[in-house]
Amino acid sequence: MMFEEFSSLLSQICSRSCLAIGRPLVWNIIANPCAGGFTIRSRWKKHYSQLLECVRKAEKNPMREGRNGNAQGLFFTEAVGSAGEITNTIIKDAEASIGAMTGEKQPFYLIICAGGDGTSRDIMTSIYYASSKVRDNFAILRLPMGTGNDGADTWELNDALDLLIEPSTLVKQRVLQLKTASNKGPFLAFNILSVGADAFVTHMTNKTKGKLPGDSYKIWVDIAALFYDLIYKVGYMDVLAMDNEGKEIKRLKEKLLLLAVGESGRRTYGSHKWILPDERNVCAIKQMPLFKKIALKNTLNHGGHVDKPEAILWNAMSVEFSAQYPLLAQMDGETVLLKEGDFPASIELSNPIIPILQKVKV
């Protein structure tokens, strides 16, 4: 019943959307039924109220030509990777329609992601590998229906829904790519790609999710502050950062606890931890004594680490690095272990490519 109401209310909103006016709108909802926005009762109650309010607000907009992409209007993910498989099916169907029609009657496709960062990553990956012809007729809207939602378009559901019923603009987002000397990968991220202690936290959280009481991410943050450098050796990292013309802008040789690169600045991870609190999209944090780690850990919640001597922030389009010892990398919650043969590795930003919605700035 919950999902029927969710699909019905979203369809009512989409049928009065301001997106791609003048063209038929085809919308598809891809939902993870295990996402916290559905399974945590208090969150669903809040989301349901916000959906009802948005339906009321949408009534001021005229009905438009459009339809659900499938009979139910809703696809459910069943396992890791299934959101990508569903997206590939939608893309295949869209390719046939886009190729057969031209002009104003050519449909515009909207994929609504109703899940967490993993669901979002799978959908975005499929769109990344689609043809430019498909991407030019698509938009992605990522609803904050997971537990962390750092990769969602907004932190609150009502703000995301407003992107549909109020004037919004279509922008293209860059993609982060992790490349290795061993040709392992490339691995993609759409929010933050990082290596070091925070990737360890992500890795252990994934392994113990549902097995530890309370917030397992916070538990592993506390453990990492105390024991990370006993589990993984923290050696020197050689870091070379370059601008969009391939010119060197920074070079480091430091013992680093972590190195994080965002699609842009002003980004969070770990359930809204402000690792990139300003316009700069790269953050490196040096190794430090235990008491300083404990003190610094709490400043990440609000971005206070930028004023500490252990934090180095800058802007870059690509960051090449080599590590003295193996270390973990994380891509929006997915992890991989980098070993000696993988270095030098690089984190690179693509050209703008993924179509997302953005509020029109007044």
Short mmCIF file of C-alpha atoms in Angstrom, two decimals:
data_model
loop_
_atom_site.label_atom_id
_atom_site.label_comp_id
_atom_site.label_asym_id
_atom_site.label_seq_id
_atom_site.Cartn_x
_atom_site.Cartn_y
_atom_site.Cartn_z
CA MET A 1 0.00 0.00 0.00
CA MET A 2 2.86 2.37 0.87
CA PHE A 3 4.50 1.97 -2.52
CA GLU A 4 1.21 2.26 -4.41
CA GLU A 5 0.60 5.61 -2.70
CA PHE A 6 4.19 6.69 -3.32
CA SER A 7 3.94 5.91 -7.03
CA SER A 8 0.49 7.45 -7.38
CA LEU A 9 1.44 10.72 -5.68
CA LEU A 10 4.68 11.04 -7.67
CA SER A 11 2.77 10.40 -10.90
CA GLN A 12 0.31 13.17 -10.03
CA ILE A 13 3.25 15.52 -9.47
CA CYS A 14 4.99 14.50 -12.72
CA SER A 15 1.78 14.96 -14.72
CA ARG A 16 1.89 18.65 -13.77
CA SER A 17 5.68 19.10 -13.93
CA CYS A 18 7.37 22.16 -15.44
CA LEU A 19 10.14 19.97 -16.89
CA ALA A 20 10.60 20.02 -20.70
CA ILE A 21 7.39 21.94 -21.39
CA GLY A 22 6.11 21.36 -24.93
CA ARG A 23 7.30 17.75 -25.08
CA PRO A 24 5.70 14.55 -23.78
CA LEU A 25 7.26 13.61 -20.46
CA VAL A 26 7.97 9.94 -19.73
CA TRP A 27 8.84 9.29 -16.11
CA ASN A 28 10.19 6.17 -14.42
CA ILE A 29 10.58 5.71 -10.67
CA ILE A 30 13.33 3.35 -9.49
CA ALA A 31 12.93 2.59 -5.79
CA ASN A 32 14.91 0.58 -3.27
CA PRO A 33 12.20 -0.88 -1.00
CA CYS A 34 14.77 -1.39 1.76
CA ALA A 35 15.81 2.29 1.83
CA GLY A 36 15.45 4.06 5.16
CA GLY A 37 13.04 6.60 3.72
CA PHE A 38 10.52 3.77 3.38
CA THR A 39 11.42 1.40 6.21
CA ILE A 40 11.89 3.93 9.04
CA ARG A 41 8.33 4.74 10.03
CA SER A 42 8.97 8.31 11.18
CA ARG A 43 10.75 9.15 7.91
CA TRP A 44 8.03 7.66 5.74
CA LYS A 45 5.37 9.58 7.66
CA LYS A 46 7.27 12.81 7.02
CA HIS A 47 7.82 11.95 3.34
CA TYR A 48 4.17 11.05 2.83
CA SER A 49 3.12 14.41 4.25
CA GLN A 50 5.57 16.20 1.93
CA LEU A 51 4.27 14.28 -1.09
CA LEU A 52 0.68 15.26 -0.29
CA GLU A 53 1.69 18.91 0.10
CA CYS A 54 3.53 18.85 -3.24
CA VAL A 55 0.47 17.36 -4.98
CA ARG A 56 -1.57 20.28 -3.64
CA LYS A 57 1.04 22.77 -4.86
CA ALA A 58 1.20 21.09 -8.27
CA GLU A 59 -2.51 21.61 -8.86
CA LYS A 60 -1.78 25.20 -9.92
CA ASN A 61 0.10 23.82 -12.94
CA PRO A 62 -1.78 22.63 -16.04
CA MET A 63 -1.95 18.95 -16.93
CA ARG A 64 0.56 17.99 -19.56
CA GLU A 65 1.07 15.22 -22.07
CA GLY A 66 3.02 12.38 -20.55
CA ARG A 67 2.94 8.92 -19.03
CA ASN A 68 4.57 6.45 -16.73
CA GLY A 69 7.36 4.56 -18.40
CA ASN A 70 5.83 1.24 -17.31
CA ALA A 71 2.35 0.11 -16.36
CA GLN A 72 2.96 0.35 -12.62
CA GLY A 73 4.99 3.56 -12.78
CA LEU A 74 7.48 2.04 -10.36
CA PHE A 75 10.47 -0.32 -10.61
CA PHE A 76 11.89 -2.01 -7.50
CA THR A 77 15.56 -2.84 -7.06
CA GLU A 78 16.25 -6.37 -5.88
CA ALA A 79 20.02 -6.50 -5.42
CA VAL A 80 23.21 -4.50 -5.87
CA GLY A 81 23.39 -3.45 -9.51
CA SER A 82 19.71 -3.99 -10.33
CA ALA A 83 19.06 -0.22 -10.49
CA GLY A 84 21.62 -0.08 -13.28
CA GLU A 85 19.98 -2.97 -15.11
CA ILE A 86 16.58 -1.25 -14.87
CA THR A 87 18.12 1.99 -16.17
CA ASN A 88 19.70 0.14 -19.09
CA THR A 89 16.25 -1.20 -20.04
CA ILE A 90 14.77 2.31 -19.88
CA ILE A 91 17.63 3.63 -22.02
CA LYS A 92 17.09 0.89 -24.61
CA ASP A 93 13.39 1.74 -24.87
CA ALA A 94 14.19 5.45 -25.07
CA GLU A 95 16.70 4.95 -27.88
CA ALA A 96 13.97 3.47 -30.06
CA SER A 97 11.55 6.34 -29.36
CA ILE A 98 14.17 9.07 -29.72
CA GLY A 99 15.30 7.65 -33.03
CA ALA A 100 11.77 7.40 -34.40
CA MET A 101 10.52 10.89 -33.56
CA THR A 102 11.75 14.44 -34.04
CA GLY A 103 10.72 17.94 -32.98
CA GLU A 104 8.36 18.86 -30.19
CA LYS A 105 6.72 15.43 -30.04
CA GLN A 106 9.99 13.72 -29.23
CA PRO A 107 9.58 12.52 -25.63
CA PHE A 108 11.73 13.69 -22.74
CA TYR A 109 12.68 11.07 -20.14
CA LEU A 110 12.89 11.53 -16.39
CA ILE A 111 14.33 8.92 -14.04
CA ILE A 112 13.42 9.45 -10.40
CA CYS A 113 15.80 7.68 -8.01
CA ALA A 114 14.10 6.75 -4.74
CA GLY A 115 16.84 5.10 -2.73
CA GLY A 116 20.22 5.73 -1.18
CA ASP A 117 23.65 6.51 -2.57
CA GLY A 118 24.12 2.99 -3.96
CA THR A 119 20.92 3.13 -6.00
CA SER A 120 21.87 6.58 -7.24
CA ARG A 121 25.37 5.44 -8.20
CA ASP A 122 24.01 2.53 -10.26
CA ILE A 123 21.57 4.75 -12.16
CA MET A 124 24.13 7.47 -12.80
CA THR A 125 26.67 4.92 -14.03
CA SER A 126 24.24 3.63 -16.66
CA ILE A 127 23.48 7.17 -17.80
CA TYR A 128 27.23 7.92 -17.98
CA TYR A 129 27.74 5.05 -20.44
CA ALA A 130 24.66 5.93 -22.54
CA SER A 131 25.06 7.77 -25.84
CA SER A 132 25.07 11.56 -25.88
CA LYS A 133 21.87 11.43 -27.93
CA VAL A 134 20.13 9.65 -25.05
CA ARG A 135 21.62 11.87 -22.34
CA ASP A 136 20.43 14.98 -24.18
CA ASN A 137 16.85 13.76 -23.76
CA PHE A 138 17.12 12.61 -20.13
CA ALA A 139 17.12 14.08 -16.64
CA ILE A 140 17.84 12.42 -13.30
CA LEU A 141 16.19 13.43 -10.02
CA ARG A 142 17.68 11.84 -6.89
CA LEU A 143 15.25 11.86 -3.98
CA PRO A 144 16.66 11.68 -0.42
CA MET A 145 15.08 8.32 0.45
CA GLY A 146 18.19 6.61 1.88
CA THR A 147 19.84 6.93 5.27
CA GLY A 148 22.70 9.27 4.37
CA ASN A 149 21.59 10.89 1.10
CA ASP A 150 24.86 12.72 0.45
CA GLY A 151 24.44 12.04 -3.26
CA ALA A 152 20.81 13.20 -3.45
CA ASP A 153 19.91 16.47 -5.19
CA THR A 154 18.55 17.91 -1.94
CA TRP A 155 18.55 16.86 1.70
CA GLU A 156 14.79 17.26 2.10
CA LEU A 157 12.18 15.55 -0.06
CA ASN A 158 9.99 18.64 -0.45
CA ASP A 159 12.93 20.58 -1.92
CA ALA A 160 13.56 17.80 -4.45
CA LEU A 161 9.89 17.68 -5.45
CA ASP A 162 9.89 21.45 -5.96
CA LEU A 163 12.38 20.89 -8.78
CA LEU A 164 9.53 19.21 -10.66
CA ILE A 165 6.66 21.62 -10.09
CA GLU A 166 8.57 24.90 -10.07
CA PRO A 167 10.83 26.25 -12.83
CA SER A 168 14.15 24.41 -12.82
CA THR A 169 17.06 24.23 -15.19
CA LEU A 170 18.83 21.20 -16.63
CA VAL A 171 22.56 21.16 -15.89
CA LYS A 172 25.23 18.58 -16.55
CA GLN A 173 27.30 17.24 -13.70
CA ARG A 174 30.87 15.97 -13.92
CA VAL A 175 31.89 12.43 -13.02
CA LEU A 176 34.83 11.37 -10.86
CA GLN A 177 36.96 8.56 -12.25
CA LEU A 178 39.54 6.51 -10.35
CA LYS A 179 42.16 5.12 -12.72
CA THR A 180 45.08 2.86 -11.79
CA ALA A 181 48.44 1.92 -13.28
CA SER A 182 47.27 -1.72 -13.35
CA ASN A 183 44.20 -0.77 -15.43
CA LYS A 184 41.95 -1.85 -12.57
CA GLY A 185 38.80 0.15 -13.07
CA PRO A 186 38.00 2.84 -13.99
CA PHE A 187 35.76 3.29 -10.96
CA LEU A 188 33.15 6.05 -11.00
CA ALA A 189 31.75 8.36 -8.34
CA PHE A 190 29.27 11.20 -8.58
CA ASN A 191 29.71 12.92 -5.21
CA ILE A 192 33.10 12.25 -3.55
CA LEU A 193 35.89 9.81 -4.36
CA SER A 194 38.46 9.36 -1.61
CA VAL A 195 41.26 7.16 -0.31
CA GLY A 196 42.48 6.42 3.18
CA ALA A 197 40.82 6.39 6.59
CA ASP A 198 37.36 7.43 5.44
CA ALA A 199 37.35 4.66 2.81
CA PHE A 200 38.20 2.24 5.61
CA VAL A 201 35.18 3.54 7.56
CA THR A 202 32.96 3.03 4.50
CA HIS A 203 34.35 -0.48 3.90
CA MET A 204 33.76 -1.62 7.48
CA THR A 205 30.33 0.01 7.62
CA ASN A 206 29.32 -1.96 4.52
CA LYS A 207 30.61 -5.21 6.04
CA THR A 208 28.82 -4.75 9.37
CA LYS A 209 25.65 -2.92 8.27
CA GLY A 210 22.70 -4.38 10.14
CA LYS A 211 24.98 -6.32 12.51
CA LEU A 212 25.99 -3.50 14.85
CA PRO A 213 23.55 -1.57 17.05
CA GLY A 214 22.85 2.10 16.29
CA ASP A 215 24.69 4.11 13.66
CA SER A 216 27.39 1.72 12.42
CA TYR A 217 29.06 4.49 10.37
CA LYS A 218 29.59 6.59 13.51
CA ILE A 219 30.91 3.53 15.37
CA TRP A 220 33.53 2.93 12.67
CA VAL A 221 34.47 6.63 12.58
CA ASP A 222 35.29 6.36 16.28
CA ILE A 223 37.21 3.12 15.76
CA ALA A 224 39.15 4.60 12.83
CA ALA A 225 40.20 7.62 14.90
CA LEU A 226 41.73 5.26 17.43
CA PHE A 227 43.03 2.31 15.43
CA TYR A 228 43.14 3.04 11.68
CA ASP A 229 46.92 3.43 11.51
CA LEU A 230 47.35 0.16 13.41
CA ILE A 231 45.27 -1.70 10.81
CA TYR A 232 46.58 0.12 7.71
CA LYS A 233 50.07 1.59 7.71
CA VAL A 234 50.02 5.34 7.04
CA GLY A 235 53.04 6.02 4.87
CA TYR A 236 54.05 8.87 2.61
CA MET A 237 51.85 9.75 -0.34
CA ASP A 238 53.14 11.57 -3.40
CA VAL A 239 50.36 13.81 -4.71
CA LEU A 240 50.33 15.79 -7.95
CA ALA A 241 47.33 18.01 -8.72
CA MET A 242 46.58 19.56 -12.12
CA ASP A 243 44.13 22.07 -13.55
CA ASN A 244 41.83 21.62 -16.55
CA GLU A 245 44.71 22.34 -18.94
CA GLY A 246 46.94 19.68 -17.40
CA LYS A 247 49.19 22.21 -15.67
CA GLU A 248 50.63 21.39 -12.26
CA ILE A 249 49.02 23.41 -9.47
CA LYS A 250 50.12 21.53 -6.34
CA ARG A 251 52.61 18.85 -5.35
CA LEU A 252 52.74 17.15 -1.94
CA LYS A 253 54.78 14.47 -0.22
CA GLU A 254 53.12 13.88 3.13
CA LYS A 255 51.91 11.16 5.43
CA LEU A 256 48.17 11.45 4.75
CA LEU A 257 45.24 9.98 6.64
CA LEU A 258 42.93 10.66 3.72
CA LEU A 259 42.64 12.35 0.35
CA ALA A 260 39.15 13.30 -0.85
CA VAL A 261 38.13 14.74 -4.23
CA GLY A 262 34.60 16.01 -4.89
CA GLU A 263 32.66 16.55 -8.10
CA SER A 264 32.64 20.13 -6.82
CA GLY A 265 33.13 21.93 -3.56
CA ARG A 266 30.41 22.21 -0.90
CA ARG A 267 29.91 18.45 -0.63
CA THR A 268 29.37 16.02 2.22
CA TYR A 269 29.77 12.32 2.87
CA GLY A 270 29.10 9.95 5.75
CA SER A 271 25.60 11.34 6.33
CA HIS A 272 26.31 15.04 5.89
CA LYS A 273 29.90 15.32 7.16
CA TRP A 274 31.27 18.51 5.59
CA ILE A 275 34.59 17.24 4.25
CA LEU A 276 34.40 19.88 1.44
CA PRO A 277 32.63 22.83 3.12
CA ASP A 278 33.60 25.59 0.68
CA GLU A 279 34.25 25.99 -3.05
CA ARG A 280 37.44 23.91 -3.00
CA ASN A 281 36.95 20.33 -4.22
CA VAL A 282 40.05 18.57 -2.81
CA CYS A 283 40.92 17.92 0.83
CA ALA A 284 44.01 16.15 2.21
CA ILE A 285 44.40 15.51 5.95
CA LYS A 286 47.83 14.81 7.36
CA GLN A 287 48.71 12.07 9.82
CA MET A 288 48.63 13.40 13.41
CA PRO A 289 48.86 12.28 17.04
CA LEU A 290 45.87 10.45 18.53
CA PHE A 291 44.59 13.34 20.64
CA LYS A 292 44.48 15.59 17.58
CA LYS A 293 42.59 12.94 15.58
CA ILE A 294 39.91 12.76 18.23
CA ALA A 295 39.59 16.55 18.30
CA LEU A 296 39.57 16.86 14.49
CA LYS A 297 36.98 14.11 14.05
CA ASN A 298 34.20 16.25 15.50
CA THR A 299 35.06 19.31 13.40
CA LEU A 300 34.22 17.40 10.19
CA ASN A 301 30.51 17.65 11.01
CA HIS A 302 30.51 21.39 10.30
CA GLY A 303 33.68 21.86 8.24
CA GLY A 304 35.77 23.31 11.06
CA HIS A 305 38.79 21.26 9.95
CA VAL A 306 39.56 23.80 7.18
CA ASP A 307 41.16 26.08 9.77
CA LYS A 308 43.42 23.35 11.17
CA PRO A 309 47.07 23.02 10.05
CA GLU A 310 46.57 19.30 9.39
CA ALA A 311 44.03 20.00 6.59
CA ILE A 312 45.07 21.10 3.09
CA LEU A 313 42.34 22.18 0.64
CA TRP A 314 42.57 23.29 -2.98
CA ASN A 315 40.85 23.07 -6.37
CA ALA A 316 41.91 20.60 -9.08
CA MET A 317 40.61 18.74 -12.12
CA SER A 318 42.84 15.71 -11.58
CA VAL A 319 44.88 14.38 -8.68
CA GLU A 320 47.54 11.71 -9.23
CA PHE A 321 48.86 9.87 -6.18
CA SER A 322 51.18 7.06 -5.15
CA ALA A 323 51.10 5.43 -1.72
CA GLN A 324 53.84 3.71 0.22
CA TYR A 325 51.42 1.02 1.46
CA PRO A 326 48.09 -0.51 0.31
CA LEU A 327 45.05 1.63 1.02
CA LEU A 328 41.32 1.57 0.41
CA ALA A 329 39.45 3.84 -1.98
CA GLN A 330 35.72 4.58 -1.83
CA MET A 331 33.42 5.76 -4.60
CA ASP A 332 30.11 6.98 -3.16
CA GLY A 333 30.05 4.06 -0.73
CA GLU A 334 31.64 1.37 -2.92
CA THR A 335 35.20 0.36 -1.92
CA VAL A 336 38.25 -1.18 -3.58
CA LEU A 337 41.71 -1.98 -2.22
CA LEU A 338 44.62 -0.35 -4.03
CA LYS A 339 47.93 -2.22 -3.90
CA GLU A 340 51.50 -1.56 -5.01
CA GLY A 341 50.89 -2.36 -8.69
CA ASP A 342 47.94 0.04 -8.83
CA PHE A 343 50.12 3.11 -8.24
CA PRO A 344 50.37 5.72 -9.52
CA ALA A 345 46.59 6.08 -9.47
CA SER A 346 44.59 9.16 -10.35
CA ILE A 347 41.24 10.75 -9.56
CA GLU A 348 40.02 12.69 -12.57
CA LEU A 349 36.99 14.84 -13.29
CA SER A 350 35.21 14.31 -16.61
CA ASN A 351 33.60 16.98 -18.74
CA PRO A 352 30.02 17.85 -17.65
CA ILE A 353 27.93 14.86 -18.72
CA ILE A 354 25.16 13.69 -16.30
CA PRO A 355 21.87 15.66 -16.73
CA ILE A 356 20.38 16.71 -13.38
CA LEU A 357 17.83 19.30 -12.27
CA GLN A 358 18.79 22.49 -10.49
CA LYS A 359 16.70 25.24 -8.99
CA VAL A 360 16.53 28.40 -11.09
CA LYS A 361 18.52 31.12 -9.32
CA VAL A 362 16.51 34.31 -8.85
#
